[in-house]
Coordinates of C-alpha atoms in Angstrom, one line a residue:
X1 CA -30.7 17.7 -25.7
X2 CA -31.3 16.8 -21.9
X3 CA -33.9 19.1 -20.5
X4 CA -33.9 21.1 -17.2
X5 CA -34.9 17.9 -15.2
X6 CA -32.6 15.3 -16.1
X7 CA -29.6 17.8 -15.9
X8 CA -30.6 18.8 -12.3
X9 CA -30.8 14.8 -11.4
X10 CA -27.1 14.3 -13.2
X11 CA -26.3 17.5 -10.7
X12 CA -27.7 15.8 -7.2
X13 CA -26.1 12.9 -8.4
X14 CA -22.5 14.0 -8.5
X15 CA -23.0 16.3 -5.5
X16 CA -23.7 12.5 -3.6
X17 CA -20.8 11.0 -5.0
X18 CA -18.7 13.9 -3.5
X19 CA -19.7 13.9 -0.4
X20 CA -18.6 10.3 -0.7
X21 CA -15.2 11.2 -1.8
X22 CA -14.5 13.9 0.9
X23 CA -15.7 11.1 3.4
X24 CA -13.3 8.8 2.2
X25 CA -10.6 11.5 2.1
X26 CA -11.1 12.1 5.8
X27 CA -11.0 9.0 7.0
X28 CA -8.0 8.0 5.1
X29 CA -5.9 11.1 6.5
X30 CA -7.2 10.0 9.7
X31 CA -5.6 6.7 9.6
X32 CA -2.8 8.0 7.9
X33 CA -1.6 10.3 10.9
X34 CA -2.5 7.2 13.6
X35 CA -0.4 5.0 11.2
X36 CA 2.9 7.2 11.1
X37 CA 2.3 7.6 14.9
X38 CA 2.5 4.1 15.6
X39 CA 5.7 3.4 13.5
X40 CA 7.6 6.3 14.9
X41 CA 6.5 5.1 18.4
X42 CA 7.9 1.1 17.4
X43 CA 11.1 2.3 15.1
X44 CA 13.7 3.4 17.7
X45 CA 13.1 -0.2 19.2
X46 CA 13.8 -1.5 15.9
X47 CA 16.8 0.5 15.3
X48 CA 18.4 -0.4 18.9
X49 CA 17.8 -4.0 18.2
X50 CA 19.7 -3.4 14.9
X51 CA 22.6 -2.0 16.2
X52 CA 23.1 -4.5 19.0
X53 CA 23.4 -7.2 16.1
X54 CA 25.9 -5.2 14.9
X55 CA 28.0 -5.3 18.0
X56 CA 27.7 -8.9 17.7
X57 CA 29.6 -9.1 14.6
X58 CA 32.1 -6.5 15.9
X59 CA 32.8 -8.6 19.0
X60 CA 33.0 -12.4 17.8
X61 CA 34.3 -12.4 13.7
X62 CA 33.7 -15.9 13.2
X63 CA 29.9 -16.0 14.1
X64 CA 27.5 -18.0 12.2
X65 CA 24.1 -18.2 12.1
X66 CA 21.9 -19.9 8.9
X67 CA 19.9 -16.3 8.6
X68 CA 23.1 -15.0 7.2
X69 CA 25.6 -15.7 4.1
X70 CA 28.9 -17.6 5.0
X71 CA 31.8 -15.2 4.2
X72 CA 31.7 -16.9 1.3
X73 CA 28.5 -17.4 -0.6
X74 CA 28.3 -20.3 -2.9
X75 CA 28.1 -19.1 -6.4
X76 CA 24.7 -21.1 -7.9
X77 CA 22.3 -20.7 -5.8
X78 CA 18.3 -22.4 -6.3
X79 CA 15.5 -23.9 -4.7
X80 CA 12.2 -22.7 -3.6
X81 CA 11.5 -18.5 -2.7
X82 CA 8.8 -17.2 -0.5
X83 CA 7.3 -13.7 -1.2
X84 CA 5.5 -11.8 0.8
X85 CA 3.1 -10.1 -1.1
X86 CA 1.4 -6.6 1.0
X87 CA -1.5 -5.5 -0.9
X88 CA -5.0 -3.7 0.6
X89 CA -8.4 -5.0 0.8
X90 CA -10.1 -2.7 -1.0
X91 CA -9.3 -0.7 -4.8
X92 CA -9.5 3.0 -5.2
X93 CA -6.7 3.8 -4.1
X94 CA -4.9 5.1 -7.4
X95 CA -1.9 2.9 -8.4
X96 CA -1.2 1.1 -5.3
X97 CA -2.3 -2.2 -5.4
X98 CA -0.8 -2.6 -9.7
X99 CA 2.3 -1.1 -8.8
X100 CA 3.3 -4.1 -6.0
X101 CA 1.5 -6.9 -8.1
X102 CA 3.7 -6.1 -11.0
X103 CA 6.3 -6.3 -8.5
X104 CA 5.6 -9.8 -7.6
X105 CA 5.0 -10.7 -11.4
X106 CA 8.6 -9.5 -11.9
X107 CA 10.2 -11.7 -9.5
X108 CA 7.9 -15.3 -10.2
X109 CA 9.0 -14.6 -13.9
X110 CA 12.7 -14.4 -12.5
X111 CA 11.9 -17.5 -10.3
X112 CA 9.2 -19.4 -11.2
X113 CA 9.7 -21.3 -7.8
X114 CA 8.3 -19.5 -5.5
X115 CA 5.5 -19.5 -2.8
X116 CA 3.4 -16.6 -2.5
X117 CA 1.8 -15.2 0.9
X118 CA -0.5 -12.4 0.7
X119 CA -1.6 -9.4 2.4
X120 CA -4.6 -8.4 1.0
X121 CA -8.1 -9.5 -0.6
X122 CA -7.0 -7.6 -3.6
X123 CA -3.8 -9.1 -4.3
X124 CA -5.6 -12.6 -3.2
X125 CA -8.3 -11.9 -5.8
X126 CA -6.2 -10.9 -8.3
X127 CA -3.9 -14.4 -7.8
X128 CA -6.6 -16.3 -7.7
X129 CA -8.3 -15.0 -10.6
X130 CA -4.9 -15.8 -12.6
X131 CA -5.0 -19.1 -11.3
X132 CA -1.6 -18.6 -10.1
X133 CA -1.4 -20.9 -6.4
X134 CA -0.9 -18.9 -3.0
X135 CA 0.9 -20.4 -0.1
X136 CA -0.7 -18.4 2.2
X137 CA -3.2 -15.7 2.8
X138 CA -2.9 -13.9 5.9
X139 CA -6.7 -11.6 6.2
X140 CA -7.6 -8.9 7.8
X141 CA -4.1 -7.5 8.1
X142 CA -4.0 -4.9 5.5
X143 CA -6.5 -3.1 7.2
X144 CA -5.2 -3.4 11.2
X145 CA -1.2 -4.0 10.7
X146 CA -0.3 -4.8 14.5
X147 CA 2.8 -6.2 15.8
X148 CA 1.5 -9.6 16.6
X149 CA 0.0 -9.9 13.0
X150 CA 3.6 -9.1 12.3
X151 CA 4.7 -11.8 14.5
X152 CA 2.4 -14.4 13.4
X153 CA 3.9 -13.6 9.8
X154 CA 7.2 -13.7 10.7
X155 CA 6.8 -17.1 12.8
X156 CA 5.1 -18.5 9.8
X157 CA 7.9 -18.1 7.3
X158 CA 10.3 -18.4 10.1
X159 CA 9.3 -22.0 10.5
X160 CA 9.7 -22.7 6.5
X161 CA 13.2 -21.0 6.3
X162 CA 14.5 -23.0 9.1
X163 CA 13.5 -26.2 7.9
X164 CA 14.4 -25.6 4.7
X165 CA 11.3 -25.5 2.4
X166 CA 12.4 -21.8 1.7
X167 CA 15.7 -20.5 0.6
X168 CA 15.3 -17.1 0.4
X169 CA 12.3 -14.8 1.7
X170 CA 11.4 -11.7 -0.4
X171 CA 8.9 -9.2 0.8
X172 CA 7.2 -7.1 -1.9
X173 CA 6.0 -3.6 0.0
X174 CA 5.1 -0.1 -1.2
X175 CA 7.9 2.1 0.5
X176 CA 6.7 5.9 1.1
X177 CA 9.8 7.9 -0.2
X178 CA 8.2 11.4 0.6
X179 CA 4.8 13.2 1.4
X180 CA 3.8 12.9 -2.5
X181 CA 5.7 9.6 -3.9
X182 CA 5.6 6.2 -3.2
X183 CA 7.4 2.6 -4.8
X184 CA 6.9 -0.5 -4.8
X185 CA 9.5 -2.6 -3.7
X186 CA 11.0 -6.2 -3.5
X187 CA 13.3 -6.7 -0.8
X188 CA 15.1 -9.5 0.1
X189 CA 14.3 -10.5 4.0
X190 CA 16.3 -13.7 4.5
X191 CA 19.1 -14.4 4.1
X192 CA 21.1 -11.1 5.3
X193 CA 24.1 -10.0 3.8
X194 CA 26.6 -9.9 6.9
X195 CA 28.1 -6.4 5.2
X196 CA 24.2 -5.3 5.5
X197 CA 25.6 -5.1 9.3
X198 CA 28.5 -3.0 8.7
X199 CA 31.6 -3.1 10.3
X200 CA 33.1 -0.5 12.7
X201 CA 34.8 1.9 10.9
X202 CA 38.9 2.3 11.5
X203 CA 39.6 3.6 15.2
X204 CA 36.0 3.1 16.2
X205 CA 36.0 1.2 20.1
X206 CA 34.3 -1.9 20.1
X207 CA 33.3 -2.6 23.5
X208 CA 33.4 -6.3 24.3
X209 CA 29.8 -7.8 25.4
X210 CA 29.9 -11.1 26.9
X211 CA 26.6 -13.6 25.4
X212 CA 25.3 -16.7 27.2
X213 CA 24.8 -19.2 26.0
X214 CA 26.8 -18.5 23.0
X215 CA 27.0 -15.2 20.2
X216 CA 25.3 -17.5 17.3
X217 CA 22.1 -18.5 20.1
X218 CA 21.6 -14.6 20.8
X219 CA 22.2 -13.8 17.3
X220 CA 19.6 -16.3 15.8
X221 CA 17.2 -14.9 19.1
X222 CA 17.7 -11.7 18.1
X223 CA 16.9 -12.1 14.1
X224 CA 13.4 -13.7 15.1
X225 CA 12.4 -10.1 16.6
X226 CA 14.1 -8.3 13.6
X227 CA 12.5 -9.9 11.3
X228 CA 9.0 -9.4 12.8
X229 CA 10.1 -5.4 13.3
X230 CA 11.0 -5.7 9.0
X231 CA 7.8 -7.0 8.8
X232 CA 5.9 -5.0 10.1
X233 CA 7.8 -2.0 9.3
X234 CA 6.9 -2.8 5.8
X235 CA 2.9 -3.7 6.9
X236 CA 2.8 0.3 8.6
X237 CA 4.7 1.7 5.2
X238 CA 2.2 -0.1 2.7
X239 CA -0.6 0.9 4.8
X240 CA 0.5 4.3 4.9
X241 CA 1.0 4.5 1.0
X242 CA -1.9 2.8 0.6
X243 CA -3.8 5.9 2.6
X244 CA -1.7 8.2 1.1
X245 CA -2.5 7.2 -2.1
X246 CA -6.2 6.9 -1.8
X247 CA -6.0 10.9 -0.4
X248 CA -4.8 11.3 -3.6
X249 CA -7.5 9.8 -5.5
X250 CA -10.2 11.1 -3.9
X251 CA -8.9 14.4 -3.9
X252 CA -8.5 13.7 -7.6
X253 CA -12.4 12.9 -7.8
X254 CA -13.0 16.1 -6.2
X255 CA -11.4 18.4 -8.9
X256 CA -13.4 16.6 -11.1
X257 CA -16.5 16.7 -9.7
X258 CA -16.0 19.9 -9.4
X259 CA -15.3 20.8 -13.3
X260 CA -18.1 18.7 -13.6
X261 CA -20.5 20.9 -12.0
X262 CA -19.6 23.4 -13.4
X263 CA -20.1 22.6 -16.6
X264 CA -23.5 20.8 -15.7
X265 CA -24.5 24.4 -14.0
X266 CA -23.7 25.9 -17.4
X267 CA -25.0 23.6 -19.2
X268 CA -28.9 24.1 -17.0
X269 CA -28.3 27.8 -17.1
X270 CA -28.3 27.5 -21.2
X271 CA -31.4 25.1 -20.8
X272 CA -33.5 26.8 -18.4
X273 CA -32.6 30.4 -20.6
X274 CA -33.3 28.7 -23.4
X275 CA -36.7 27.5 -21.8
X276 CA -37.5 30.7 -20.6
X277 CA -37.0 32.5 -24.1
X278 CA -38.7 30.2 -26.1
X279 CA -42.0 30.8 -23.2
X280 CA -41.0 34.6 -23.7
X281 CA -41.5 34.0 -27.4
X282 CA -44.6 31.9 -27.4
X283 CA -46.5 34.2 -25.1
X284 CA -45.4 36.9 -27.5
X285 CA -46.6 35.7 -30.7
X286 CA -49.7 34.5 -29.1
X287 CA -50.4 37.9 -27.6
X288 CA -49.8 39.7 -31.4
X289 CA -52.1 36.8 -32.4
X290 CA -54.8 38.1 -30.5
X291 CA -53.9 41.7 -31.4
X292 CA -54.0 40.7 -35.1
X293 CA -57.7 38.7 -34.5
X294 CA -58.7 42.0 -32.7
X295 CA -57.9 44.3 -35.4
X296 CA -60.0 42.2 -37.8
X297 CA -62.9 41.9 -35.8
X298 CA -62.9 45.6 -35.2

């Protein structure tokens, strides 16, 4: 049985690695508020952009651009995929980094041709551990999503979609659905639907916009700066879940190191009563000892 000692060491010892874990809680709900803040401050740009490609389609019908479908989609499709793969630099953050790698698993089973790019030295270690070949590894981006890392993403397979090395572009992000949940997910970035652009509905005014030089050159324009806004829309969500879900954990580790002190304190009360009784008990039996030689003597 551990004596007083080595219990009160085990003590000091979990009482360090929680002041660890409330440090790391901090500073994760830290850069979880400055995170949200920036994406709410960036979205309604995003959102107008979206809607103006919208009035493109309800002004000219018979636009076309290659970042969309034709109105009628060949049936067998192929060739090579790119994936954007968002992951964080660092574990401990609960299920977050798994749950988008078994994402990306999912779809190179589906498609064994396809080129991955990485966000994140996990998801980069975990590839290359595998053996499995990365395209691209963009670092330093988990960790400080900005626009122009966005950009420079987005330029990147930009230039391999438009000469044709990629067919379709799929981004793999964790997508905060509330407060408490999160999902990975696997969207598919390029190329759009046109119905993902809907339609006016019946008796809605379309107002006529004129374009120079022509709808399909502002269209394809205005795709480049969506596509960086998807990007890193998804970059500010995973970062977010990724924050989220290390708050989580290390609120987890708390509880427990909590129930584990407690127990430990039990457990040194026992000892050190324990201790105390059995020095109780030897000074006793040595003092009737004495009594006993005493009476003897006498």
């Amino acid at each position: 049985m551990a004596g007083t000692k080595e219990i009160k060491t085990h003590i000091e010892s979990v009482q360090e690695t929680q002041k660890i874990t409330n440090a790391m809680y901090l500073i994760a709900a830290t850069k979880l508020r400055k995170a949200r803040a920036e994406l709410d401050n960036t979205r309604p740009y995003f959102e107008a952009l979206r809607g103006e490609i919208k009035s493109i389609f309800r002004t000219v019908k018979d636009v076309d651009s290659r970042y969309f479908y034709p109105a009628d989609p060949p049936t067998s499709e192929g060739g090579t995929y790119g994936c954007l793969v968002i992951t964080a630099d660092k574990g401990l953050a609960g299920s977050y980094n798994q749950n988008a790698i078994r994402e990306a698993e999912r779809l190179l089973e589906q498609h064994p041709h396809t080129k991955l790019y990485v966000v994140g030295e996990y998801g980069r270690r975990f590839f290359d551990h595998r053996n499995i070949p990365i395209e691209h590894s963009f670092l330093y981006t988990a960790q400080n999503p900005t626009m122009a890392r966005a950009r420079e993403i987005s330029a990147l397979l930009l230039e391999q979609f438009d000469r044709g090395d990629l067919q379709k572009i799929f981004v793999v992000y964790t997508d905060m659905e509330s407060g408490v949940s999160f999902q990975a997910r696997s969207t598919r970035l390029l190329p759009f639907h046109r119905n993902y652009f809907a339609a006016p509905r019946t008796g809605e005014l379309v107002e006529w916009v004129e374009m120079v030089p022509s709808p399909t050159a502002v269209l394809e324009n205005m795709i480049q700066s969506y596509v960086s806004g998807f990007i890193y829309s998804a970059l500010i969500d995973s970062f977010c879940c990724e924050q989220n879900a290390r708050m989580m954990a290390m609120d987890s580790a708390n509880q427990n190191a909590e129930q584990l002190l407690d127990g430990l304190s039990l457990q040194f009360n026992r000892v050190r009563q324990s201790a105390i009784t059995q020095e109780i008990t030897e000074v006793s039996a040595g003092a009737k000892a004495q009594r006993q030689k005493r009476g003897k003597e006498m």
